[in-house]
mmCIF file of C-alpha atoms in Angstrom:
data_model
loop_
_atom_site.group_PDB
_atom_site.id
_atom_site.type_symbol
_atom_site.label_atom_id
_atom_site.label_comp_id
_atom_site.label_asym_id
_atom_site.label_seq_id
_atom_site.Cartn_x
_atom_site.Cartn_y
_atom_site.Cartn_z
ATOM 1 C CA UNK A 12 -0.066 0.178 0.038
ATOM 2 C CA UNK A 13 1.004 3.349 -0.431
ATOM 3 C CA UNK A 14 2.018 6.436 1.765
ATOM 4 C CA UNK A 15 0.528 9.628 1.060
ATOM 5 C CA UNK A 16 0.967 13.124 2.084
ATOM 6 C CA UNK A 17 -1.721 15.755 2.152
ATOM 7 C CA UNK A 18 -0.536 19.082 2.355
ATOM 8 C CA UNK A 19 -2.817 21.338 4.297
ATOM 9 C CA UNK A 20 -2.792 24.763 5.893
ATOM 10 C CA UNK A 21 -5.540 26.755 7.029
ATOM 11 C CA UNK A 22 -8.748 27.886 4.600
ATOM 12 C CA UNK A 23 -8.577 24.837 2.548
ATOM 13 C CA UNK A 24 -11.218 23.944 0.321
ATOM 14 C CA UNK A 25 -13.318 21.538 2.910
ATOM 15 C CA UNK A 26 -14.484 18.833 0.467
ATOM 16 C CA UNK A 27 -11.169 18.906 -1.593
ATOM 17 C CA UNK A 28 -9.280 17.747 1.397
ATOM 18 C CA UNK A 29 -12.219 15.448 3.175
ATOM 19 C CA UNK A 30 -13.005 13.496 -0.166
ATOM 20 C CA UNK A 31 -9.588 12.296 -1.321
ATOM 21 C CA UNK A 32 -8.493 12.044 2.319
ATOM 22 C CA UNK A 33 -11.487 9.407 3.034
ATOM 23 C CA UNK A 34 -11.096 8.100 -0.614
ATOM 24 C CA UNK A 35 -7.448 7.482 0.029
ATOM 25 C CA UNK A 36 -7.614 5.701 3.430
ATOM 26 C CA UNK A 37 -10.560 3.736 2.533
ATOM 27 C CA UNK A 38 -8.485 2.181 -0.640
ATOM 28 C CA UNK A 39 -6.125 0.916 2.447
ATOM 29 C CA UNK A 40 -3.517 3.671 1.859
ATOM 30 C CA UNK A 41 -1.577 5.787 4.746
ATOM 31 C CA UNK A 42 -2.304 9.445 4.809
ATOM 32 C CA UNK A 43 -0.422 11.546 6.519
ATOM 33 C CA UNK A 44 -1.440 15.365 7.039
ATOM 34 C CA UNK A 45 1.696 17.674 6.866
ATOM 35 C CA UNK A 46 1.365 21.210 7.516
ATOM 36 C CA UNK A 47 3.900 24.070 8.614
ATOM 37 C CA UNK A 48 3.679 22.815 12.216
ATOM 38 C CA UNK A 49 2.957 19.671 13.714
ATOM 39 C CA UNK A 50 -0.215 18.926 15.785
ATOM 40 C CA UNK A 51 -1.998 22.023 15.028
ATOM 41 C CA UNK A 52 -6.111 21.906 14.118
ATOM 42 C CA UNK A 53 -6.309 22.981 10.414
ATOM 43 C CA UNK A 54 -9.996 24.357 9.408
ATOM 44 C CA UNK A 55 -11.398 24.405 6.202
ATOM 45 C CA UNK A 56 -12.725 27.717 4.701
ATOM 46 C CA UNK A 57 -16.438 26.516 4.994
ATOM 47 C CA UNK A 58 -15.970 25.071 8.639
ATOM 48 C CA UNK A 59 -17.441 21.596 8.238
ATOM 49 C CA UNK A 60 -14.150 19.999 8.809
ATOM 50 C CA UNK A 61 -11.013 20.300 10.458
ATOM 51 C CA UNK A 62 -7.823 18.165 10.920
ATOM 52 C CA UNK A 63 -4.987 18.139 13.290
ATOM 53 C CA UNK A 64 -1.595 17.879 11.089
ATOM 54 C CA UNK A 65 0.571 14.807 11.894
ATOM 55 C CA UNK A 66 3.867 16.285 11.047
ATOM 56 C CA UNK A 67 5.516 19.522 10.305
ATOM 57 C CA UNK A 68 7.149 20.293 6.908
ATOM 58 C CA UNK A 69 10.508 20.009 8.475
ATOM 59 C CA UNK A 70 10.021 16.323 9.778
ATOM 60 C CA UNK A 71 9.231 14.838 6.618
ATOM 61 C CA UNK A 72 11.254 14.169 3.454
ATOM 62 C CA UNK A 73 9.996 13.379 -0.057
ATOM 63 C CA UNK A 74 11.442 9.883 0.102
ATOM 64 C CA UNK A 75 8.993 9.014 3.039
ATOM 65 C CA UNK A 76 5.884 9.478 0.536
ATOM 66 C CA UNK A 77 4.481 7.803 -2.880
ATOM 67 C CA UNK A 78 2.186 10.591 -3.381
ATOM 68 C CA UNK A 79 1.447 14.385 -2.215
ATOM 69 C CA UNK A 80 -2.054 15.753 -2.558
ATOM 70 C CA UNK A 81 -2.515 19.226 -2.275
ATOM 71 C CA UNK A 82 -6.226 20.495 -1.758
ATOM 72 C CA UNK A 83 -7.387 23.804 -2.941
ATOM 73 C CA UNK A 84 -8.885 26.950 -1.177
ATOM 74 C CA UNK A 85 -6.526 29.804 0.649
ATOM 75 C CA UNK A 86 -4.142 26.915 1.858
ATOM 76 C CA UNK A 87 -2.137 26.479 -1.289
ATOM 77 C CA UNK A 88 -0.974 30.318 -0.907
ATOM 78 C CA UNK A 89 0.533 29.707 2.915
ATOM 79 C CA UNK A 90 1.949 26.523 1.704
ATOM 80 C CA UNK A 91 3.614 28.147 -1.710
ATOM 81 C CA UNK A 92 5.666 30.910 0.253
ATOM 82 C CA UNK A 93 7.446 28.249 2.935
ATOM 83 C CA UNK A 94 10.750 27.207 1.121
ATOM 84 C CA UNK A 95 10.409 23.869 2.702
ATOM 85 C CA UNK A 96 7.353 23.087 1.430
ATOM 86 C CA UNK A 97 8.661 24.221 -2.043
ATOM 87 C CA UNK A 98 11.620 21.922 -1.884
ATOM 88 C CA UNK A 99 9.766 18.905 -0.631
ATOM 89 C CA UNK A 100 7.641 19.058 -3.752
ATOM 90 C CA UNK A 101 10.366 19.656 -5.995
ATOM 91 C CA UNK A 102 12.321 16.622 -4.525
ATOM 92 C CA UNK A 103 9.077 14.388 -4.912
ATOM 93 C CA UNK A 104 9.024 15.353 -8.299
ATOM 94 C CA UNK A 105 12.418 14.653 -9.204
ATOM 95 C CA UNK A 106 11.709 11.351 -7.571
ATOM 96 C CA UNK A 107 8.715 10.846 -9.822
ATOM 97 C CA UNK A 108 6.345 10.805 -7.151
ATOM 98 C CA UNK A 109 2.926 11.391 -7.719
ATOM 99 C CA UNK A 110 1.776 14.992 -7.236
ATOM 100 C CA UNK A 111 -1.866 16.021 -7.435
ATOM 101 C CA UNK A 112 -3.635 19.291 -7.160
ATOM 102 C CA UNK A 113 -7.003 20.479 -7.311
ATOM 103 C CA UNK A 114 -8.388 24.171 -7.366
ATOM 104 C CA UNK A 115 -5.302 26.235 -6.085
ATOM 105 C CA UNK A 116 -3.233 23.303 -5.203
ATOM 106 C CA UNK A 117 -1.470 23.742 -8.535
ATOM 107 C CA UNK A 118 0.052 27.068 -7.141
ATOM 108 C CA UNK A 119 2.369 25.106 -4.753
ATOM 109 C CA UNK A 120 3.579 23.219 -7.838
ATOM 110 C CA UNK A 121 4.165 26.725 -9.556
ATOM 111 C CA UNK A 122 6.366 27.591 -6.745
ATOM 112 C CA UNK A 123 8.400 24.419 -7.037
ATOM 113 C CA UNK A 124 8.890 25.263 -10.785
ATOM 114 C CA UNK A 125 7.691 21.812 -12.007
ATOM 115 C CA UNK A 126 4.949 22.461 -14.430
ATOM 116 C CA UNK A 127 7.220 23.837 -17.130
ATOM 117 C CA UNK A 128 6.120 21.700 -20.670
ATOM 118 C CA UNK A 129 3.347 19.850 -18.453
ATOM 119 C CA UNK A 130 -0.607 19.784 -19.693
ATOM 120 C CA UNK A 131 -2.005 21.082 -16.310
ATOM 121 C CA UNK A 132 -5.721 22.286 -15.126
ATOM 122 C CA UNK A 133 -6.652 24.501 -11.965
ATOM 123 C CA UNK A 134 -9.346 27.182 -10.592
ATOM 124 C CA UNK A 135 -9.737 29.431 -13.534
ATOM 125 C CA UNK A 136 -8.443 32.180 -11.219
ATOM 126 C CA UNK A 137 -4.954 30.991 -11.442
ATOM 127 C CA UNK A 138 -5.010 29.980 -15.314
ATOM 128 C CA UNK A 139 -2.775 32.604 -16.222
ATOM 129 C CA UNK A 140 -0.487 31.815 -13.585
ATOM 130 C CA UNK A 141 -0.380 28.051 -14.977
ATOM 131 C CA UNK A 142 0.572 29.399 -18.182
ATOM 132 C CA UNK A 143 2.947 31.701 -17.041
ATOM 133 C CA UNK A 144 4.841 28.773 -14.981
ATOM 134 C CA UNK A 145 5.462 27.095 -18.632
ATOM 135 C CA UNK A 146 2.395 24.798 -18.768
ATOM 136 C CA UNK A 147 0.003 24.028 -21.381
ATOM 137 C CA UNK A 148 -3.597 25.080 -19.706
ATOM 138 C CA UNK A 149 -6.524 22.734 -20.132
ATOM 139 C CA UNK A 150 -9.791 23.298 -19.222
ATOM 140 C CA UNK A 151 -10.913 19.436 -18.109
ATOM 141 C CA UNK A 152 -11.995 17.990 -15.157
ATOM 142 C CA UNK A 153 -8.732 16.495 -14.523
ATOM 143 C CA UNK A 154 -5.567 16.362 -16.360
ATOM 144 C CA UNK A 155 -2.841 13.485 -16.077
ATOM 145 C CA UNK A 156 0.559 14.392 -17.443
ATOM 146 C CA UNK A 157 3.171 11.736 -16.059
ATOM 147 C CA UNK A 158 3.286 11.966 -12.228
ATOM 148 C CA UNK A 159 1.451 15.334 -12.103
ATOM 149 C CA UNK A 160 -2.536 15.386 -11.741
ATOM 150 C CA UNK A 161 -4.466 18.197 -11.785
ATOM 151 C CA UNK A 162 -8.180 19.207 -11.443
ATOM 152 C CA UNK A 163 -10.245 22.670 -11.349
ATOM 153 C CA UNK A 164 -13.004 22.510 -8.542
ATOM 154 C CA UNK A 165 -15.121 20.799 -6.340
ATOM 155 C CA UNK A 166 -17.163 19.222 -8.705
ATOM 156 C CA UNK A 167 -13.967 17.414 -10.391
ATOM 157 C CA UNK A 168 -13.398 15.514 -7.367
ATOM 158 C CA UNK A 169 -14.509 12.126 -8.573
ATOM 159 C CA UNK A 170 -12.221 12.234 -11.510
ATOM 160 C CA UNK A 171 -9.381 13.805 -9.285
ATOM 161 C CA UNK A 172 -9.750 10.780 -6.894
ATOM 162 C CA UNK A 173 -10.117 8.098 -9.658
ATOM 163 C CA UNK A 174 -6.643 9.288 -11.055
ATOM 164 C CA UNK A 175 -4.823 9.601 -7.666
ATOM 165 C CA UNK A 176 -6.241 6.034 -6.931
ATOM 166 C CA UNK A 177 -5.084 4.807 -10.368
ATOM 167 C CA UNK A 178 -1.693 6.161 -9.941
ATOM 168 C CA UNK A 179 -1.252 4.358 -6.578
#
């Protein structure tokens, strides 16, 4: 079974964390919540779910995981400005690990500079950011390019989850 890292900070899109997290665990995989600090409560922007971080980013290495999932909402903004998070995602990509981002999640991938030449999608509000990062933006429910999986919005979660589970 795979070991999956969910990169999380406050203000994430509730369902974009809850649904993939539960699906990964139901499929028998291990799911760790990694944030900027260990043991802190992280609240979704709609307030329907909250999680406590298992590890801080300084406690983990890309080697520890088979995949990284980055839910959207406001959380990716807080994550992408942290050098350790950016380096973690960059190293995971160099190791060919699955990296999945939905909605604003690809912002972390942009900061890690791993989307150049890749097909990708995202929330329409960061479409130009993806293009400026050198990716080929596609307006589709899910885009898989090698080890990178991206989706647009909560309504795309079934396809996003399906592709994550396929890769695991």
